[in-house]
Short mmCIF file of C-alpha atoms in Angstrom, two decimals:
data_model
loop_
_atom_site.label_atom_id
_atom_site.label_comp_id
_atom_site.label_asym_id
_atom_site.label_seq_id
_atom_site.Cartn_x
_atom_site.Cartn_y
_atom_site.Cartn_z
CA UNK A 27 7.20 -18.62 19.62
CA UNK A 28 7.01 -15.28 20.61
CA UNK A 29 7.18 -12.37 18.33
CA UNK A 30 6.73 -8.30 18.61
CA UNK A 31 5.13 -6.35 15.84
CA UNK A 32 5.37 -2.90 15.30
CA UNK A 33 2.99 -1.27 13.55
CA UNK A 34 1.18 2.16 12.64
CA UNK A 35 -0.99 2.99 15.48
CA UNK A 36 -2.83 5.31 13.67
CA UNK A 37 -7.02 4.74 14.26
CA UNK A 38 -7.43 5.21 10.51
CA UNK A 39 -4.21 3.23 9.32
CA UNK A 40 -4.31 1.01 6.46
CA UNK A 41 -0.96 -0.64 7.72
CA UNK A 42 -1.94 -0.74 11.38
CA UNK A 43 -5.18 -2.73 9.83
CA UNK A 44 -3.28 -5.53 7.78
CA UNK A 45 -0.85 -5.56 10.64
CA UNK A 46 -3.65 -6.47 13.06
CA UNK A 47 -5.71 -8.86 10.60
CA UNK A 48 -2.72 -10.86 10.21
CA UNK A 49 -1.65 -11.09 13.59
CA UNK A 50 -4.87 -12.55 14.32
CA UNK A 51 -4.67 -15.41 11.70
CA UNK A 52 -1.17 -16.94 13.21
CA UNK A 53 -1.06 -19.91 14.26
CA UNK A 54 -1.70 -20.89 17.53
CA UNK A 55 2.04 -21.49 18.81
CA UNK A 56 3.00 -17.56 17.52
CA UNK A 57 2.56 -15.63 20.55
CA UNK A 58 1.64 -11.45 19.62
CA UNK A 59 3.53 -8.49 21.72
CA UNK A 60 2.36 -5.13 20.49
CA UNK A 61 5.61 -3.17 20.80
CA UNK A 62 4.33 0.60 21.86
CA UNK A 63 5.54 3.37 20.31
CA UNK A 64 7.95 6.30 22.19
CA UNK A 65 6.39 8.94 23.80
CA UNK A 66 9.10 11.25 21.93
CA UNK A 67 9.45 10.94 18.04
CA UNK A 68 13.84 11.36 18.88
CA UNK A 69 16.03 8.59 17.64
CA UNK A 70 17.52 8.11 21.60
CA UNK A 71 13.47 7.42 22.15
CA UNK A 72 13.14 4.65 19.24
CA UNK A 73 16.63 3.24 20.80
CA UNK A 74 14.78 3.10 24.10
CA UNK A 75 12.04 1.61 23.64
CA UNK A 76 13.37 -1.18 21.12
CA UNK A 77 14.15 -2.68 24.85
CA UNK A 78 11.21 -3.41 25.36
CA UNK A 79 11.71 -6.45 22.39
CA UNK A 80 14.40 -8.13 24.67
CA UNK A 81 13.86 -11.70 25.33
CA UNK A 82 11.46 -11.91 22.46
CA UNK A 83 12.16 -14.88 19.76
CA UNK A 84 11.44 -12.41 16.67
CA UNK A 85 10.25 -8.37 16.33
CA UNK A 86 8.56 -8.05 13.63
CA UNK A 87 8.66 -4.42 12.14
CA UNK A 88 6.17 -3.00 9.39
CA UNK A 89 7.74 -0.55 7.74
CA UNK A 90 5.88 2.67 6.34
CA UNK A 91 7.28 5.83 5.85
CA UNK A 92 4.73 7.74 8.11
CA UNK A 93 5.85 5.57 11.13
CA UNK A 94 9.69 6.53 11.13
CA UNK A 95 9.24 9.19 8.57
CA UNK A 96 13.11 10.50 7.88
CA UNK A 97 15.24 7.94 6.84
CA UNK A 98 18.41 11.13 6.83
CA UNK A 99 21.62 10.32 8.78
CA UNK A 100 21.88 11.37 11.93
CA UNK A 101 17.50 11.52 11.81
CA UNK A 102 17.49 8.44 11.14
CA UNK A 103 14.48 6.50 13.49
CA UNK A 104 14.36 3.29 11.52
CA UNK A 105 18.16 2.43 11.58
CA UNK A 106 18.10 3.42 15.49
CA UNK A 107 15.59 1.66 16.18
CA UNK A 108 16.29 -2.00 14.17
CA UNK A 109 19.85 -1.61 14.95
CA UNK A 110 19.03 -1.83 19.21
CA UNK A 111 16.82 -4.53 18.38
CA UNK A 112 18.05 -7.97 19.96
CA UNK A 113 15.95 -10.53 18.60
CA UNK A 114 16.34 -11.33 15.01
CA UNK A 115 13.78 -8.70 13.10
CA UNK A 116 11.84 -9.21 10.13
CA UNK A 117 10.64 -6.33 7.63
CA UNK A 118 7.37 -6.25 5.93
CA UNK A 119 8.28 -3.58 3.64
CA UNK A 120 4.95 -1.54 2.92
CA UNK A 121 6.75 1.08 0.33
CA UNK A 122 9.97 1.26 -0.49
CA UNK A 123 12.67 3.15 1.50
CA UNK A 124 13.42 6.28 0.57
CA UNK A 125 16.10 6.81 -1.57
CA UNK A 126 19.11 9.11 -0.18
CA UNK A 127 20.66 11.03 -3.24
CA UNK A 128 22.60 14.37 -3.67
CA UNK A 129 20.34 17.26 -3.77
CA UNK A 130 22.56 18.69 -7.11
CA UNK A 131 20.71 15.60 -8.91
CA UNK A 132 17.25 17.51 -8.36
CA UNK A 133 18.38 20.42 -9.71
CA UNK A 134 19.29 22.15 -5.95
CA UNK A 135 22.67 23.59 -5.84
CA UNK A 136 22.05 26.15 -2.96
CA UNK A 137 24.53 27.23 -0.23
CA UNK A 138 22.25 24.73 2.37
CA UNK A 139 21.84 22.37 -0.38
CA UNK A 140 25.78 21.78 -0.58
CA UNK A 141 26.66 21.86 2.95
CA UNK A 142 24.15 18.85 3.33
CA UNK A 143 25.54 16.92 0.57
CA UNK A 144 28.56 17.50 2.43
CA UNK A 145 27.39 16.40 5.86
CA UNK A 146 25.82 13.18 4.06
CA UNK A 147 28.98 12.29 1.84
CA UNK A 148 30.07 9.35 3.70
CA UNK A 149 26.34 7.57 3.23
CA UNK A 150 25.70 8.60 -0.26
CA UNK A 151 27.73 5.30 -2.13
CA UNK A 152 26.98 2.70 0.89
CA UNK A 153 22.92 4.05 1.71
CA UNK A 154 21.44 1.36 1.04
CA UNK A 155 23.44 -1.35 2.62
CA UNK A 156 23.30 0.87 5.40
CA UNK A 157 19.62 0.83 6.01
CA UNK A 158 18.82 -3.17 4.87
CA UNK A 159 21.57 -4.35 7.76
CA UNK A 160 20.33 -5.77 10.93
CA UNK A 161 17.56 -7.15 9.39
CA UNK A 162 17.45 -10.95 9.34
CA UNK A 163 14.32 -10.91 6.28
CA UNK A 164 12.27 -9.29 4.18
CA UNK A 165 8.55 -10.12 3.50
CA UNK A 166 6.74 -7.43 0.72
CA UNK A 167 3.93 -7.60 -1.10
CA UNK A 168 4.51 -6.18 -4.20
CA UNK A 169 6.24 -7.99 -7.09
CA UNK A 170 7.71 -4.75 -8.36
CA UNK A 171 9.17 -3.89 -5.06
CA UNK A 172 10.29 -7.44 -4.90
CA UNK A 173 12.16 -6.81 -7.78
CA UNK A 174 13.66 -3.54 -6.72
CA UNK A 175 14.66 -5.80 -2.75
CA UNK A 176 16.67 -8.86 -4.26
CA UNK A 177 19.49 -6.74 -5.94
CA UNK A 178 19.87 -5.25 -2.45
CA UNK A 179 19.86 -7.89 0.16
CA UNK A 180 19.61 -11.17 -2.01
CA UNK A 181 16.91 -13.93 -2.92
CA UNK A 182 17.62 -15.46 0.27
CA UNK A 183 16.77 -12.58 2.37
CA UNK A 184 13.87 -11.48 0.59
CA UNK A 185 10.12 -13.00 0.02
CA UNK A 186 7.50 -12.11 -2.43
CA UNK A 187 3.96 -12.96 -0.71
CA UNK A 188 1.10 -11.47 -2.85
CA UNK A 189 -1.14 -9.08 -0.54
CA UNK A 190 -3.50 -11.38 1.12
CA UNK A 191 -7.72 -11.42 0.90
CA UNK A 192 -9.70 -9.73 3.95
CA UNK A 193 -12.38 -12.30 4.95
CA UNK A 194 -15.81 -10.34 3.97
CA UNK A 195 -19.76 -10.62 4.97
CA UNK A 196 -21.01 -9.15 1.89
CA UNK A 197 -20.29 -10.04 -1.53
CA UNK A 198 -21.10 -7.88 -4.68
CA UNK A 199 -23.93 -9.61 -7.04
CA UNK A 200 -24.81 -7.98 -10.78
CA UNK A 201 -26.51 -4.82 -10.63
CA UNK A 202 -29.42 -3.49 -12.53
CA UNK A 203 -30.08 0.30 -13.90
CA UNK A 204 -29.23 2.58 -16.57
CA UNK A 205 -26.61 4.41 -14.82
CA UNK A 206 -22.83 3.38 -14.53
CA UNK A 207 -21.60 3.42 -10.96
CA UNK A 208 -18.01 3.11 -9.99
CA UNK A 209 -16.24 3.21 -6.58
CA UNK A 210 -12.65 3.31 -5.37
CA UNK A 211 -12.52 2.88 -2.06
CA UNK A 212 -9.40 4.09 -0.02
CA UNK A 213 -7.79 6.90 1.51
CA UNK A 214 -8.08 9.65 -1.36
CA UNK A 215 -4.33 10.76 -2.12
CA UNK A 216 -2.14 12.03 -4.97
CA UNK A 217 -0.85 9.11 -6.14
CA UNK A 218 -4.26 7.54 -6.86
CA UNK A 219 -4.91 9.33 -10.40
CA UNK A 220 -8.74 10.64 -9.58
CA UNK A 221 -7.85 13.55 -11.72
CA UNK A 222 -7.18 11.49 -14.21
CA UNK A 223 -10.11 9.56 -14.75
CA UNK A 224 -12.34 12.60 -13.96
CA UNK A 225 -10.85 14.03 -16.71
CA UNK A 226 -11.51 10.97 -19.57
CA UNK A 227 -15.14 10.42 -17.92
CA UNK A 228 -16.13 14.28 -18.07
CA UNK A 229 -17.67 14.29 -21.84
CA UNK A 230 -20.07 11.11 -20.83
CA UNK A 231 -23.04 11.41 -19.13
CA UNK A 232 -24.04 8.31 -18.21
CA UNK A 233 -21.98 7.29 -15.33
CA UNK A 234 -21.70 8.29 -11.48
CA UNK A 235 -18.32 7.66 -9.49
CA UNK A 236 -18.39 6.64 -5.14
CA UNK A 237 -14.77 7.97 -3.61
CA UNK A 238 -15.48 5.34 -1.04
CA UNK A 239 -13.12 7.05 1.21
CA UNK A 240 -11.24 10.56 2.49
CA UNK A 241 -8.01 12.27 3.20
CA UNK A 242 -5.73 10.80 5.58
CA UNK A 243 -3.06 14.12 6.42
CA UNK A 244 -3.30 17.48 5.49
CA UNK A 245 -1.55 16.89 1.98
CA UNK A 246 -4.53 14.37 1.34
CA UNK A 247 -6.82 17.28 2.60
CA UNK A 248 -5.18 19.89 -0.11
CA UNK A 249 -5.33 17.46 -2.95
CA UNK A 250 -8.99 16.47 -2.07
CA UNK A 251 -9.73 20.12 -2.75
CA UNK A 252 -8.57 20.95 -5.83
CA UNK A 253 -9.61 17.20 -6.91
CA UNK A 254 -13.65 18.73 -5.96
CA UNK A 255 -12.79 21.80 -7.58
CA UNK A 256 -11.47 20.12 -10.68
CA UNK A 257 -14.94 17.96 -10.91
CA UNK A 258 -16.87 21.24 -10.74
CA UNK A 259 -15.09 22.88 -13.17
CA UNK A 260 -15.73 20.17 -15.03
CA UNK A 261 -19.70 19.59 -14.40
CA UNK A 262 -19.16 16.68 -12.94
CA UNK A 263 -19.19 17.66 -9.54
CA UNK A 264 -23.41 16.57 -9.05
CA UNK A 265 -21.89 12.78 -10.13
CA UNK A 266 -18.72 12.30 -7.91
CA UNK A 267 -19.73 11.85 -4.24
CA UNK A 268 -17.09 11.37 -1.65
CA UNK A 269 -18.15 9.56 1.55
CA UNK A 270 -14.89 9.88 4.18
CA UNK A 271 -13.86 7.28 5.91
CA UNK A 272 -16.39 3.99 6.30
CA UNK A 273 -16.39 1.43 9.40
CA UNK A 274 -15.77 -2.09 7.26
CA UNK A 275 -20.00 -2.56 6.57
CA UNK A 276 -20.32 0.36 5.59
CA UNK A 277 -17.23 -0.22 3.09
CA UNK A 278 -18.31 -3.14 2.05
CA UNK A 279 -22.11 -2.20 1.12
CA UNK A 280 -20.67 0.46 -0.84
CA UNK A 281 -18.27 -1.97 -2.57
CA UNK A 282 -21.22 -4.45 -3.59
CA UNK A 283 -23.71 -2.00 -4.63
CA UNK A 284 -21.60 -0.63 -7.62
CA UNK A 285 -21.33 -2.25 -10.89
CA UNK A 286 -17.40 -2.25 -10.91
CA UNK A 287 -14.29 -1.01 -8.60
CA UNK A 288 -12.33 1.16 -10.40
CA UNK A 289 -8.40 1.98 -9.79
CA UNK A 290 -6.75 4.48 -11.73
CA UNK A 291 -3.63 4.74 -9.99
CA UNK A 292 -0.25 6.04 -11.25
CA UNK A 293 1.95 4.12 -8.77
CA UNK A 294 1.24 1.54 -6.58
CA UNK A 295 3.52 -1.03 -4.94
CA UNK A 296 0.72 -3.24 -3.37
CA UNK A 297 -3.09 -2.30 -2.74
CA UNK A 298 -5.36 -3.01 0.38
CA UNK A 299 -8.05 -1.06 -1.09
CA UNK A 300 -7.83 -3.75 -4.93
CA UNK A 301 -7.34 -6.69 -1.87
CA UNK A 302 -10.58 -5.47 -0.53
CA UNK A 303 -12.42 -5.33 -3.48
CA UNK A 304 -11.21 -8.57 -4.38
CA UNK A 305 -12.57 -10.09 -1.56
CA UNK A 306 -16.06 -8.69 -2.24
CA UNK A 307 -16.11 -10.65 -5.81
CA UNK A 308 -16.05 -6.96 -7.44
CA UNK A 309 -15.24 -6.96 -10.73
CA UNK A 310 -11.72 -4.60 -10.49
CA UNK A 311 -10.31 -1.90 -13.18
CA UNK A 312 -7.05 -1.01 -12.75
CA UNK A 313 -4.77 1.05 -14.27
CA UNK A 314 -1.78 -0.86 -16.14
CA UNK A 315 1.30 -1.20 -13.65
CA UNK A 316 3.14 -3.77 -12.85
CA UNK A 317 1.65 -5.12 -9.79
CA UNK A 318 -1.84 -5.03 -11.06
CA UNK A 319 -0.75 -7.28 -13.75
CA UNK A 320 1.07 -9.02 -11.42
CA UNK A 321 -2.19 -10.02 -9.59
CA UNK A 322 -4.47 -10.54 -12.60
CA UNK A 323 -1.85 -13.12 -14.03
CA UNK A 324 -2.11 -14.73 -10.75
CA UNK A 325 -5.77 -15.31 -11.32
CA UNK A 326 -8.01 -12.47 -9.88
CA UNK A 327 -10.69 -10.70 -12.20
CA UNK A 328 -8.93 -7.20 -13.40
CA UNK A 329 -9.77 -5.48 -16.24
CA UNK A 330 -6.39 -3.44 -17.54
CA UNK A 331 -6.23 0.18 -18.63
CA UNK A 332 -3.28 1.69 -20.56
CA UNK A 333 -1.37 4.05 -18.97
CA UNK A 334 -0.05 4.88 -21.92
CA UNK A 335 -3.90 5.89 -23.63
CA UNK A 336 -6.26 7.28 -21.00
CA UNK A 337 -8.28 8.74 -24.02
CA UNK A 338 -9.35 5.02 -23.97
CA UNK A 339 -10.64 4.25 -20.85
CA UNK A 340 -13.90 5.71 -20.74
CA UNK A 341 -14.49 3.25 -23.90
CA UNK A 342 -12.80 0.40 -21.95
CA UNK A 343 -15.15 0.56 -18.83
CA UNK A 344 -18.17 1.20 -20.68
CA UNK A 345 -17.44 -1.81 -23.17
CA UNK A 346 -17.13 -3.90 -19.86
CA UNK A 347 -20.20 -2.66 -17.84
CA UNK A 348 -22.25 -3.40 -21.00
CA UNK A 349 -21.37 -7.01 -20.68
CA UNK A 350 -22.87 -8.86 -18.27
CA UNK A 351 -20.91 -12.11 -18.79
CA UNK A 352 -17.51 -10.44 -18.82
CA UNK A 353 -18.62 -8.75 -15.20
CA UNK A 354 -19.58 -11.92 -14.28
CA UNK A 355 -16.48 -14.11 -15.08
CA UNK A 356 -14.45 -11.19 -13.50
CA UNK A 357 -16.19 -11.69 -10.00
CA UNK A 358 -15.70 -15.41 -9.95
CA UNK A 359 -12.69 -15.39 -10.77
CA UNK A 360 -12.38 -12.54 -8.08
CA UNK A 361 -14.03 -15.07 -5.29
CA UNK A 362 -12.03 -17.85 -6.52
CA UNK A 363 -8.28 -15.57 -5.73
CA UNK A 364 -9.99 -14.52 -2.69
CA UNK A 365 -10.86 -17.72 -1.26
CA UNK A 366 -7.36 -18.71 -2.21
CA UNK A 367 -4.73 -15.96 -1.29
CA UNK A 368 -6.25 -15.22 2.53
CA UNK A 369 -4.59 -13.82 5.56
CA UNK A 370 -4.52 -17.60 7.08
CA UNK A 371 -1.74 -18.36 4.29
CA UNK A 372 -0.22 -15.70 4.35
CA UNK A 373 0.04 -15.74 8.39
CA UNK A 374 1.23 -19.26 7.77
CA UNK A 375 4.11 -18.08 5.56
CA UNK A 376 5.02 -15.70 7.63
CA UNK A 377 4.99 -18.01 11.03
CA UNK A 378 7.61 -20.22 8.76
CA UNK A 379 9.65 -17.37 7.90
CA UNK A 380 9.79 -16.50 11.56
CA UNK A 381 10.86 -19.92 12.78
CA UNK A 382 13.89 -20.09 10.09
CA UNK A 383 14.85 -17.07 11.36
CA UNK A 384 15.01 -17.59 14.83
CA UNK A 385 17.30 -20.95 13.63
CA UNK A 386 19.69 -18.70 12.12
CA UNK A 387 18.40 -19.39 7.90
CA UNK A 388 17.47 -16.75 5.65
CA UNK A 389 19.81 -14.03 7.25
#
């Protein structure tokens, strides 16, 4: 079989780097194309080079917003691009598609605010069948966007796969000292909560934090900067130390040499950076969402936080770094997920979803 992927080609791409781990672990009869990427970001350019795909058995597109970016009529990449498509194409949704909503909803009731409405009338009711048709499946690997997918395009044309395990050369072991030390790794943006949990840590003294990780954009840049200006203000600036972007041993030392991997996110729809740290035997603190639960009923070592009571998390993560066993059972059981939720099952999932495809089931 012979498939195209299309991916983020980004150097520093978290999506480009699961798209390339997995494509290594298919099996031996799934054949990999890299489809390139137009020289001009134009919709007539995304049409042209989806030729490219012909004669192929499957194209298999990853879907992020900062590949296609727009998802606007008449902007629209994405649909261009899947709709010239030949072969039957499968999805791996990596967020969720922007939604496409009147501008009035947000409040926006400007002279250029209503002639757009206007111009986008026709897609408003019929969006999102719009954008899910020409796709023969949908792989994601988040259980709350699962949830939000099989409304849309139905159980049949949708799979839940739980984000697979990076294979790893280091693995974390218990740590001695009298200081706490915490590390998120990750590209440092917005949605991640760091002000947050600088904020609930600030009145303690006895822990240090490793941003194992930088900005990935500009926006990341800007929020970076008032996140370092928000720890000095707080005097905690001497404890926080942010390390930009780490080759994968560098990531990985940093991963095992703190006591736990902390996550205080305020929206996720399926981590890399947790997946990582699960495959180091880490024991992982997450904030309370769905997917995080998600994954810790499924077996891996997460401690929870309530979203609802941040006031309570410095007590939570202190409670848990002061016992050894609990850190302990947390890692095994972190190993244990690891060793069974890797990219080999996942590729193997996927190589089956391909071949019903290309037989005309699951569309």
């Amino acid at each position: 079989m012979r498939i195209g992927v299309a991916a983020g080609a980004r150097k520093r791409c978290g999506v480009g780097d699961f798209a390339r781990a997995l494509a290594s672990a298919y099996p031996l009869d799934v054949e990999v194309l890299w489809l390139d990427h137009p020289a001009a970001d134009t919709r007539a350019a995304w049409r042209g080079i989806a030729r490219s795909a012909d004669g192929l058995d499957v194209v298999h597109v990853h879907y992020e917003y900062g590949l296609f970016r727009t998802v606007k009529p008449y902007r629209n990449r994405y649909a261009a691009y899947v709709d010239r498509l030949s072969p039957p194409v499968v999805v791996t949704l990596h967020g969720p598609l922007p939604k496409l909503e009147p501008r009035w909803r947000s409040g926006r009731r400007g002279v250029a605010d209503l002639l757009r409405d206007l111009a986008y009338l026709p897609f408003f009711a019929r969006w999102e069948r719009i954008m899910h048709r020409g796709v023969a499946h949908w792989i994601v690997h988040g259980r709350s966007l699962s949830d939000q997918m099989e409304p849309v395009v139905g159980a049949a044309r949708s799979t839940y796969l739980p984000h697979p395990i990076p294979e790893v050369a280091q693995r974390w072991r218990p740590g001695t000292g009298e200081r706490l030390v915490m590390v998120t790794p990750g590209f440092v943006k917005a949605h991640k909560g760091y002000h947050e949990l600088a904020r609930v840590l600030a009145a303690d003294r006895s822990w240090s934090w490793i941003i194992a990780g930088g900005p990935q954009d500009r926006t990341d840049e800007e929020y970076l900067q008032d996140l370092r200006e928000v720890l000095i203000a707080r005097g905690v600036g001497d404890r926080v130390r942010v390390t930009d972007y780490l080759d994968r041993p560098d990531m990985e030392a940093t991963l095992c040499g703190a006591a736990i991997a902390v996550f205080p996110y305020a929206e996720v729809t399926g981590s890399g950076s947790v997946a990582w740290a699960i495959g180091c035997g880490v024991p992982v603190v997450t904030t309370d969402l769905p997917e995080f639960r998600s994954v810790r009923s499924r077996g891996a070592g997460i401690e929870l936080l309530p979203v609802e009571a941040p006031d309570r998390w410095s007590e939570i993560i202190h409670r848990l770094w002061r016992e050894p066993a609990r850190l302990d059972e947390l890692a095994q059981k972190n190993r244990e997920y690891a060793a069974a939720n890797g990219y080999d099952r996942c590729a193997l999932a996927h190589s089956e979803i391909f071949a019903r495809v290309t037989h005309g089931a699951g569309t």
